[in-house]
PDB file of C-alpha atoms in Angstrom:
ATOM      1  CA  ALA A  10      62.727 126.362  96.196  1.00 62.00           C
ATOM      2  CA  GLN A  11      59.459 124.490  96.015  1.00 69.00           C
ATOM      3  CA  LYS A  12      58.352 123.546  92.544  1.00 92.00           C
ATOM      4  CA  ILE A  13      54.692 123.252  93.514  1.00 96.00           C
ATOM      5  CA  THR A  14      53.184 125.472  96.202  1.00 97.00           C
ATOM      6  CA  GLN A  15      49.801 124.859  97.758  1.00 97.00           C
ATOM      7  CA  THR A  16      49.312 127.627 100.288  1.00 96.00           C
ATOM      8  CA  GLN A  17      46.089 126.331 101.861  1.00 97.00           C
ATOM      9  CA  PRO A  18      46.771 123.502 104.332  1.00 95.00           C
ATOM     10  CA  GLY A  19      43.023 123.179 104.922  1.00 96.00           C
ATOM     11  CA  MET A  20      39.813 124.458 103.374  1.00 96.00           C
ATOM     12  CA  PHE A  21      36.204 124.296 104.512  1.00 96.00           C
ATOM     13  CA  VAL A  22      33.184 124.529 102.230  1.00 97.00           C
ATOM     14  CA  GLN A  23      29.486 123.897 102.602  1.00 97.00           C
ATOM     15  CA  GLU A  24      27.772 121.282 100.526  1.00 97.00           C
ATOM     16  CA  LYS A  25      26.627 122.555  97.101  1.00 97.00           C
ATOM     17  CA  GLU A  26      28.992 125.534  97.234  1.00 97.00           C
ATOM     18  CA  ALA A  27      31.955 125.983  94.876  1.00 98.00           C
ATOM     19  CA  VAL A  28      35.506 125.966  96.180  1.00 98.00           C
ATOM     20  CA  THR A  29      38.882 126.924  94.703  1.00 98.00           C
ATOM     21  CA  LEU A  30      42.081 125.172  95.725  1.00 98.00           C
ATOM     22  CA  ASP A  31      45.213 127.158  94.943  1.00 98.00           C
ATOM     23  CA  CYS A  32      48.335 125.896  93.221  1.00 98.00           C
ATOM     24  CA  THR A  33      51.339 127.809  91.930  1.00 98.00           C
ATOM     25  CA  TYR A  34      54.305 126.237  90.214  1.00 96.00           C
ATOM     26  CA  ASP A  35      57.846 127.065  89.291  1.00 95.00           C
ATOM     27  CA  THR A  36      59.548 125.822  86.148  1.00 91.00           C
ATOM     28  CA  SER A  37      61.842 127.089  83.438  1.00 88.00           C
ATOM     29  CA  ASP A  38      60.608 124.475  80.956  1.00 86.00           C
ATOM     30  CA  GLN A  39      58.360 125.529  78.078  1.00 86.00           C
ATOM     31  CA  SER A  40      56.665 122.119  78.003  1.00 85.00           C
ATOM     32  CA  TYR A  41      55.108 120.741  81.146  1.00 89.00           C
ATOM     33  CA  GLY A  42      51.928 119.199  82.447  1.00 91.00           C
ATOM     34  CA  LEU A  43      49.882 120.007  85.526  1.00 94.00           C
ATOM     35  CA  PHE A  44      47.723 117.467  87.351  1.00 95.00           C
ATOM     36  CA  TRP A  45      45.349 117.398  90.273  1.00 97.00           C
ATOM     37  CA  TYR A  46      44.836 114.285  92.364  1.00 97.00           C
ATOM     38  CA  LYS A  47      42.370 113.537  95.158  1.00 97.00           C
ATOM     39  CA  GLN A  48      43.339 111.297  98.064  1.00 97.00           C
ATOM     40  CA  PRO A  49      40.526 110.188 100.393  1.00 95.00           C
ATOM     41  CA  SER A  50      41.318 108.769 103.805  1.00 92.00           C
ATOM     42  CA  SER A  51      41.392 105.301 102.234  1.00 89.00           C
ATOM     43  CA  GLY A  52      44.723 106.250 100.653  1.00 90.00           C
ATOM     44  CA  GLU A  53      44.184 105.817  96.937  1.00 90.00           C
ATOM     45  CA  MET A  54      45.318 108.714  94.733  1.00 94.00           C
ATOM     46  CA  ILE A  55      42.568 109.514  92.227  1.00 94.00           C
ATOM     47  CA  PHE A  56      43.421 111.444  89.057  1.00 93.00           C
ATOM     48  CA  LEU A  57      41.053 114.374  88.563  1.00 96.00           C
ATOM     49  CA  ILE A  58      42.228 116.674  85.796  1.00 96.00           C
ATOM     50  CA  TYR A  59      45.162 117.547  83.523  1.00 94.00           C
ATOM     51  CA  GLN A  60      46.329 120.798  81.917  1.00 95.00           C
ATOM     52  CA  GLY A  61      49.140 120.979  79.365  1.00 92.00           C
ATOM     53  CA  SER A  62      51.358 124.031  79.167  1.00 91.00           C
ATOM     54  CA  TYR A  63      50.363 124.620  75.557  1.00 91.00           C
ATOM     55  CA  ASP A  64      46.641 124.111  76.097  1.00 91.00           C
ATOM     56  CA  GLU A  65      44.869 127.379  75.401  1.00 88.00           C
ATOM     57  CA  GLN A  66      41.603 126.381  77.020  1.00 94.00           C
ATOM     58  CA  ASN A  67      41.138 125.607  80.689  1.00 96.00           C
ATOM     59  CA  ALA A  68      40.624 121.909  81.317  1.00 96.00           C
ATOM     60  CA  THR A  69      37.258 120.714  82.611  1.00 97.00           C
ATOM     61  CA  GLU A  70      36.126 117.305  83.828  1.00 96.00           C
ATOM     62  CA  GLY A  71      32.583 117.189  85.154  1.00 97.00           C
ATOM     63  CA  ARG A  72      32.464 119.266  88.350  1.00 97.00           C
ATOM     64  CA  TYR A  73      36.200 119.917  88.197  1.00 98.00           C
ATOM     65  CA  SER A  74      37.800 122.722  86.251  1.00 97.00           C
ATOM     66  CA  LEU A  75      41.318 124.036  86.202  1.00 97.00           C
ATOM     67  CA  ASN A  76      41.851 127.796  86.192  1.00 97.00           C
ATOM     68  CA  PHE A  77      45.167 127.970  84.304  1.00 97.00           C
ATOM     69  CA  GLN A  78      46.974 131.295  84.313  1.00 96.00           C
ATOM     70  CA  LYS A  79      50.283 130.644  82.608  1.00 95.00           C
ATOM     71  CA  ALA A  80      51.824 134.075  83.092  1.00 94.00           C
ATOM     72  CA  ARG A  81      51.132 133.887  86.813  1.00 96.00           C
ATOM     73  CA  LYS A  82      52.191 130.225  86.919  1.00 96.00           C
ATOM     74  CA  SER A  83      49.040 129.203  88.669  1.00 97.00           C
ATOM     75  CA  ALA A  84      46.793 126.187  88.147  1.00 98.00           C
ATOM     76  CA  ASN A  85      43.927 126.424  90.616  1.00 98.00           C
ATOM     77  CA  LEU A  86      41.353 123.641  90.915  1.00 98.00           C
ATOM     78  CA  VAL A  87      37.721 124.688  91.040  1.00 98.00           C
ATOM     79  CA  ILE A  88      35.168 122.211  92.365  1.00 98.00           C
ATOM     80  CA  SER A  89      31.608 123.229  91.669  1.00 96.00           C
ATOM     81  CA  ALA A  90      28.619 122.061  93.710  1.00 96.00           C
ATOM     82  CA  SER A  91      30.682 120.417  96.462  1.00 97.00           C
ATOM     83  CA  GLN A  92      29.536 117.061  97.776  1.00 97.00           C
ATOM     84  CA  LEU A  93      30.259 115.361 101.097  1.00 97.00           C
ATOM     85  CA  GLY A  94      32.314 112.787  99.200  1.00 97.00           C
ATOM     86  CA  ASP A  95      34.674 115.533  98.055  1.00 98.00           C
ATOM     87  CA  SER A  96      36.188 115.657 101.546  1.00 98.00           C
ATOM     88  CA  ALA A  97      39.770 114.530 100.962  1.00 97.00           C
ATOM     89  CA  MET A  98      43.365 115.670 100.527  1.00 97.00           C
ATOM     90  CA  TYR A  99      44.004 117.314  97.156  1.00 98.00           C
ATOM     91  CA  PHE A 100      47.447 117.360  95.556  1.00 98.00           C
ATOM     92  CA  CYS A 101      48.619 119.532  92.703  1.00 98.00           C
ATOM     93  CA  ALA A 102      51.459 117.996  90.674  1.00 96.00           C
ATOM     94  CA  MET A 103      53.678 118.956  87.777  1.00 93.00           C
ATOM     95  CA  ARG A 104      55.448 116.901  85.155  1.00 89.00           C
ATOM     96  CA  GLU A 105      58.436 118.526  83.495  1.00 80.00           C
ATOM     97  CA  SER A 106      61.491 117.314  81.617  1.00 69.00           C
ATOM     98  CA  LYS A 107      64.600 116.610  83.576  1.00 59.00           C
ATOM     99  CA  ASN A 108      68.050 116.758  82.076  1.00 50.00           C
ATOM    100  CA  SER A 109      68.154 112.985  81.921  1.00 53.00           C
ATOM    101  CA  GLY A 110      65.248 113.017  79.512  1.00 57.00           C
ATOM    102  CA  TYR A 111      62.892 111.498  81.993  1.00 63.00           C
ATOM    103  CA  SER A 112      59.902 113.361  83.329  1.00 69.00           C
ATOM    104  CA  THR A 113      58.359 112.539  86.673  1.00 81.00           C
ATOM    105  CA  LEU A 114      55.676 114.031  88.873  1.00 88.00           C
ATOM    106  CA  THR A 115      56.482 116.597  91.545  1.00 90.00           C
ATOM    107  CA  PHE A 116      53.738 116.990  94.130  1.00 95.00           C
ATOM    108  CA  GLY A 117      52.739 119.938  96.266  1.00 97.00           C
ATOM    109  CA  LYS A 118      52.163 119.501 100.003  1.00 97.00           C
ATOM    110  CA  GLY A 119      48.431 119.167  99.535  1.00 97.00           C
ATOM    111  CA  THR A 120      45.241 120.857 100.733  1.00 98.00           C
ATOM    112  CA  MET A 121      42.790 119.073 103.018  1.00 97.00           C
ATOM    113  CA  LEU A 122      39.229 119.887 101.955  1.00 98.00           C
ATOM    114  CA  LEU A 123      36.340 119.351 104.352  1.00 98.00           C
ATOM    115  CA  VAL A 124      32.795 119.602 103.034  1.00 98.00           C
ATOM    116  CA  SER A 125      30.104 120.186 105.645  1.00 97.00           C
ATOM    117  CA  PRO A 126      26.370 119.495 105.294  1.00 95.00           C
TER     118      PRO A 126
ATOM    119  CA  ASP B   3      39.525  99.020  83.251  1.00 58.00           C
ATOM    120  CA  THR B   4      41.624 101.730  84.899  1.00 63.00           C
ATOM    121  CA  GLU B   5      42.571  99.699  87.901  1.00 90.00           C
ATOM    122  CA  VAL B   6      45.876  99.202  89.639  1.00 95.00           C
ATOM    123  CA  THR B   7      45.751  96.561  92.340  1.00 96.00           C
ATOM    124  CA  GLN B   8      48.117  96.212  95.275  1.00 97.00           C
ATOM    125  CA  THR B   9      48.554  93.429  97.783  1.00 97.00           C
ATOM    126  CA  PRO B  10      48.572  93.212 100.698  1.00 97.00           C
ATOM    127  CA  LYS B  11      46.505  96.157 101.925  1.00 96.00           C
ATOM    128  CA  HIS B  12      48.177  96.096 105.300  1.00 97.00           C
ATOM    129  CA  LEU B  13      51.499  94.608 106.369  1.00 97.00           C
ATOM    130  CA  VAL B  14      53.184  94.438 109.750  1.00 96.00           C
ATOM    131  CA  MET B  15      56.748  93.172 109.754  1.00 94.00           C
ATOM    132  CA  GLY B  16      59.674  92.980 112.076  1.00 92.00           C
ATOM    133  CA  MET B  17      63.056  94.472 111.306  1.00 91.00           C
ATOM    134  CA  THR B  18      64.527  91.069 110.469  1.00 90.00           C
ATOM    135  CA  ASN B  19      61.709  89.918 108.218  1.00 91.00           C
ATOM    136  CA  LYS B  20      61.683  89.646 104.445  1.00 95.00           C
ATOM    137  CA  LYS B  21      58.434  90.524 102.713  1.00 96.00           C
ATOM    138  CA  SER B  22      57.244  91.647  99.299  1.00 97.00           C
ATOM    139  CA  LEU B  23      54.666  94.107  98.056  1.00 98.00           C
ATOM    140  CA  LYS B  24      52.896  93.337  94.810  1.00 98.00           C
ATOM    141  CA  CYS B  25      51.357  95.637  92.208  1.00 98.00           C
ATOM    142  CA  GLU B  26      49.459  94.664  89.072  1.00 97.00           C
ATOM    143  CA  GLN B  27      47.875  96.544  86.181  1.00 96.00           C
ATOM    144  CA  HIS B  28      46.192  95.308  83.002  1.00 91.00           C
ATOM    145  CA  MET B  29      45.888  98.604  81.141  1.00 91.00           C
ATOM    146  CA  GLY B  30      48.847  97.937  78.874  1.00 90.00           C
ATOM    147  CA  HIS B  31      50.826 100.690  80.563  1.00 90.00           C
ATOM    148  CA  ARG B  32      54.577 100.586  80.009  1.00 88.00           C
ATOM    149  CA  ALA B  33      55.716 102.701  82.954  1.00 90.00           C
ATOM    150  CA  MET B  34      55.262 101.663  86.584  1.00 93.00           C
ATOM    151  CA  TYR B  35      56.200 103.497  89.744  1.00 93.00           C
ATOM    152  CA  TRP B  36      56.733 102.975  93.456  1.00 96.00           C
ATOM    153  CA  TYR B  37      56.061 105.839  95.857  1.00 96.00           C
ATOM    154  CA  LYS B  38      56.441 106.138  99.623  1.00 97.00           C
ATOM    155  CA  GLN B  39      54.016 108.383 101.496  1.00 97.00           C
ATOM    156  CA  LYS B  40      54.247 109.380 105.137  1.00 96.00           C
ATOM    157  CA  ALA B  41      51.154 110.669 106.930  1.00 93.00           C
ATOM    158  CA  LYS B  42      50.010 114.154 105.861  1.00 90.00           C
ATOM    159  CA  LYS B  43      52.843 114.382 103.302  1.00 94.00           C
ATOM    160  CA  PRO B  44      52.886 114.122  99.506  1.00 96.00           C
ATOM    161  CA  PRO B  45      54.063 110.910  97.849  1.00 96.00           C
ATOM    162  CA  GLU B  46      57.804 110.601  97.318  1.00 95.00           C
ATOM    163  CA  LEU B  47      59.024 108.817  94.220  1.00 93.00           C
ATOM    164  CA  MET B  48      61.183 105.754  94.876  1.00 96.00           C
ATOM    165  CA  PHE B  49      61.547 103.838  91.604  1.00 94.00           C
ATOM    166  CA  VAL B  50      60.381 103.999  88.010  1.00 91.00           C
ATOM    167  CA  TYR B  51      60.294 101.128  85.552  1.00 92.00           C
ATOM    168  CA  SER B  52      59.937 101.928  81.877  1.00 88.00           C
ATOM    169  CA  TYR B  53      59.380  99.037  79.460  1.00 88.00           C
ATOM    170  CA  GLU B  54      60.304  96.634  82.261  1.00 91.00           C
ATOM    171  CA  LYS B  55      63.693  98.264  82.850  1.00 91.00           C
ATOM    172  CA  LEU B  56      64.613 100.250  85.936  1.00 93.00           C
ATOM    173  CA  SER B  57      64.803 103.843  84.710  1.00 88.00           C
ATOM    174  CA  ILE B  58      64.910 105.859  87.908  1.00 87.00           C
ATOM    175  CA  ASN B  59      66.103 105.021  91.420  1.00 91.00           C
ATOM    176  CA  GLU B  60      65.732 108.028  93.678  1.00 89.00           C
ATOM    177  CA  SER B  61      68.651 107.038  95.905  1.00 90.00           C
ATOM    178  CA  VAL B  62      66.546 104.528  97.774  1.00 95.00           C
ATOM    179  CA  PRO B  63      68.335 102.386 100.414  1.00 95.00           C
ATOM    180  CA  SER B  64      69.192  98.878  99.273  1.00 95.00           C
ATOM    181  CA  ARG B  65      66.837  97.354 101.835  1.00 96.00           C
ATOM    182  CA  PHE B  66      64.180  98.166  99.227  1.00 97.00           C
ATOM    183  CA  SER B  67      64.587  96.088  96.080  1.00 97.00           C
ATOM    184  CA  PRO B  68      62.234  96.550  93.124  1.00 97.00           C
ATOM    185  CA  GLU B  69      61.492  93.934  90.510  1.00 97.00           C
ATOM    186  CA  CYS B  70      59.452  94.023  87.315  1.00 96.00           C
ATOM    187  CA  PRO B  71      58.857  90.406  86.186  1.00 94.00           C
ATOM    188  CA  ASN B  72      56.691  91.488  83.236  1.00 92.00           C
ATOM    189  CA  SER B  73      54.878  94.518  81.890  1.00 88.00           C
ATOM    190  CA  SER B  74      51.879  93.988  84.180  1.00 94.00           C
ATOM    191  CA  LEU B  75      53.606  93.233  87.461  1.00 97.00           C
ATOM    192  CA  LEU B  76      55.762  95.236  89.822  1.00 97.00           C
ATOM    193  CA  ASN B  77      57.154  93.963  93.097  1.00 98.00           C
ATOM    194  CA  LEU B  78      58.927  95.664  95.959  1.00 98.00           C
ATOM    195  CA  HIS B  79      61.039  93.340  98.075  1.00 98.00           C
ATOM    196  CA  LEU B  80      61.635  94.443 101.635  1.00 97.00           C
ATOM    197  CA  HIS B  81      64.444  93.286 103.896  1.00 95.00           C
ATOM    198  CA  ALA B  82      65.848  94.544 107.199  1.00 94.00           C
ATOM    199  CA  LEU B  83      63.588  97.565 107.287  1.00 94.00           C
ATOM    200  CA  GLN B  84      63.663 100.224 109.970  1.00 95.00           C
ATOM    201  CA  PRO B  85      60.694 101.617 111.933  1.00 96.00           C
ATOM    202  CA  GLU B  86      61.019 104.892 109.995  1.00 96.00           C
ATOM    203  CA  ASP B  87      60.168 102.947 106.827  1.00 97.00           C
ATOM    204  CA  SER B  88      56.609 102.600 108.111  1.00 97.00           C
ATOM    205  CA  ALA B  89      54.446 104.384 105.548  1.00 97.00           C
ATOM    206  CA  LEU B  90      51.864 103.986 102.804  1.00 97.00           C
ATOM    207  CA  TYR B  91      53.492 102.480  99.708  1.00 98.00           C
ATOM    208  CA  LEU B  92      51.754 103.425  96.501  1.00 97.00           C
ATOM    209  CA  CYS B  93      52.167 101.840  93.115  1.00 96.00           C
ATOM    210  CA  ALA B  94      51.229 103.693  89.945  1.00 94.00           C
ATOM    211  CA  SER B  95      51.295 103.110  86.210  1.00 92.00           C
ATOM    212  CA  SER B  96      51.095 105.301  83.132  1.00 89.00           C
ATOM    213  CA  GLN B  97      50.839 104.850  79.392  1.00 85.00           C
ATOM    214  CA  GLY B  98      54.158 105.027  77.608  1.00 69.00           C
ATOM    215  CA  SER B  99      57.593 105.611  79.022  1.00 65.00           C
ATOM    216  CA  VAL B 100      58.536 108.322  81.479  1.00 62.00           C
ATOM    217  CA  ALA B 101      60.076 110.315  78.646  1.00 63.00           C
ATOM    218  CA  ASP B 102      56.833 110.395  76.682  1.00 67.00           C
ATOM    219  CA  SER B 103      53.995 112.879  76.538  1.00 67.00           C
ATOM    220  CA  PHE B 104      53.340 115.098  79.514  1.00 66.00           C
ATOM    221  CA  SER B 105      49.662 114.248  79.357  1.00 68.00           C
ATOM    222  CA  TYR B 106      50.076 110.666  80.505  1.00 78.00           C
ATOM    223  CA  GLU B 107      48.424 110.663  83.887  1.00 85.00           C
ATOM    224  CA  GLN B 108      49.512 108.167  86.483  1.00 89.00           C
ATOM    225  CA  TYR B 109      46.924 105.749  87.803  1.00 92.00           C
ATOM    226  CA  PHE B 110      47.509 104.805  91.412  1.00 94.00           C
ATOM    227  CA  GLY B 111      46.681 101.690  93.356  1.00 95.00           C
ATOM    228  CA  PRO B 112      45.068 101.773  96.817  1.00 94.00           C
ATOM    229  CA  GLY B 113      48.431 101.355  98.517  1.00 96.00           C
ATOM    230  CA  THR B 114      49.913  99.056 101.143  1.00 97.00           C
ATOM    231  CA  ARG B 115      50.072 100.395 104.690  1.00 97.00           C
ATOM    232  CA  LEU B 116      53.341  99.086 106.072  1.00 97.00           C
ATOM    233  CA  THR B 117      54.233  99.049 109.750  1.00 97.00           C
ATOM    234  CA  VAL B 118      57.737  98.035 110.788  1.00 96.00           C
ATOM    235  CA  THR B 119      58.052  96.975 114.420  1.00 94.00           C
TER     236      THR B 119
END
């Protein structure tokens, strides 16, 4: 079973509009972290936002906010006032503890966002 | 400075060649990672170094050989690669060891686009 599910292979949005990118996760751990990364066509993975499993408030970073619904196991990324430079692949990722004591990132398959003028 | 640098940006090599990829960070991070990413896919973890020791090897073929000469440098030595090894190779670093806080985001470099002919 997939640990991170991103159901939208592609999304389109007009400049200055808001857009929500979906992410659901599956874990039996009580402690975990959720991340969103942006990957433009240049290839670099850019960290956007983090939400901890015990954080009561939704994380926000500038135009990015994370709509965290723990009971539903969802961590959707909301981008407000989209810009042309937001066109990129977006990955949702989770960090959880493995039995070995090490925690690594598990990525979803990604959502390609295209922002049109 | 939240920069991870990788050299070279592009690499074309034959199946009998030996080459190395280099990654450097000066953020004082103690965990460094190698990922492999095929087109339109999420990154796949290859190796993790924690405090300059190899902590995780995700069953990577021996034709890939990682090395961590010091806390700022991470190398990936390549030998006798196959055409299916052509991919974007991403290096990342994070504060602390892989067993530490879930909030430690990974900072990624721009990647090396490798083509094996």
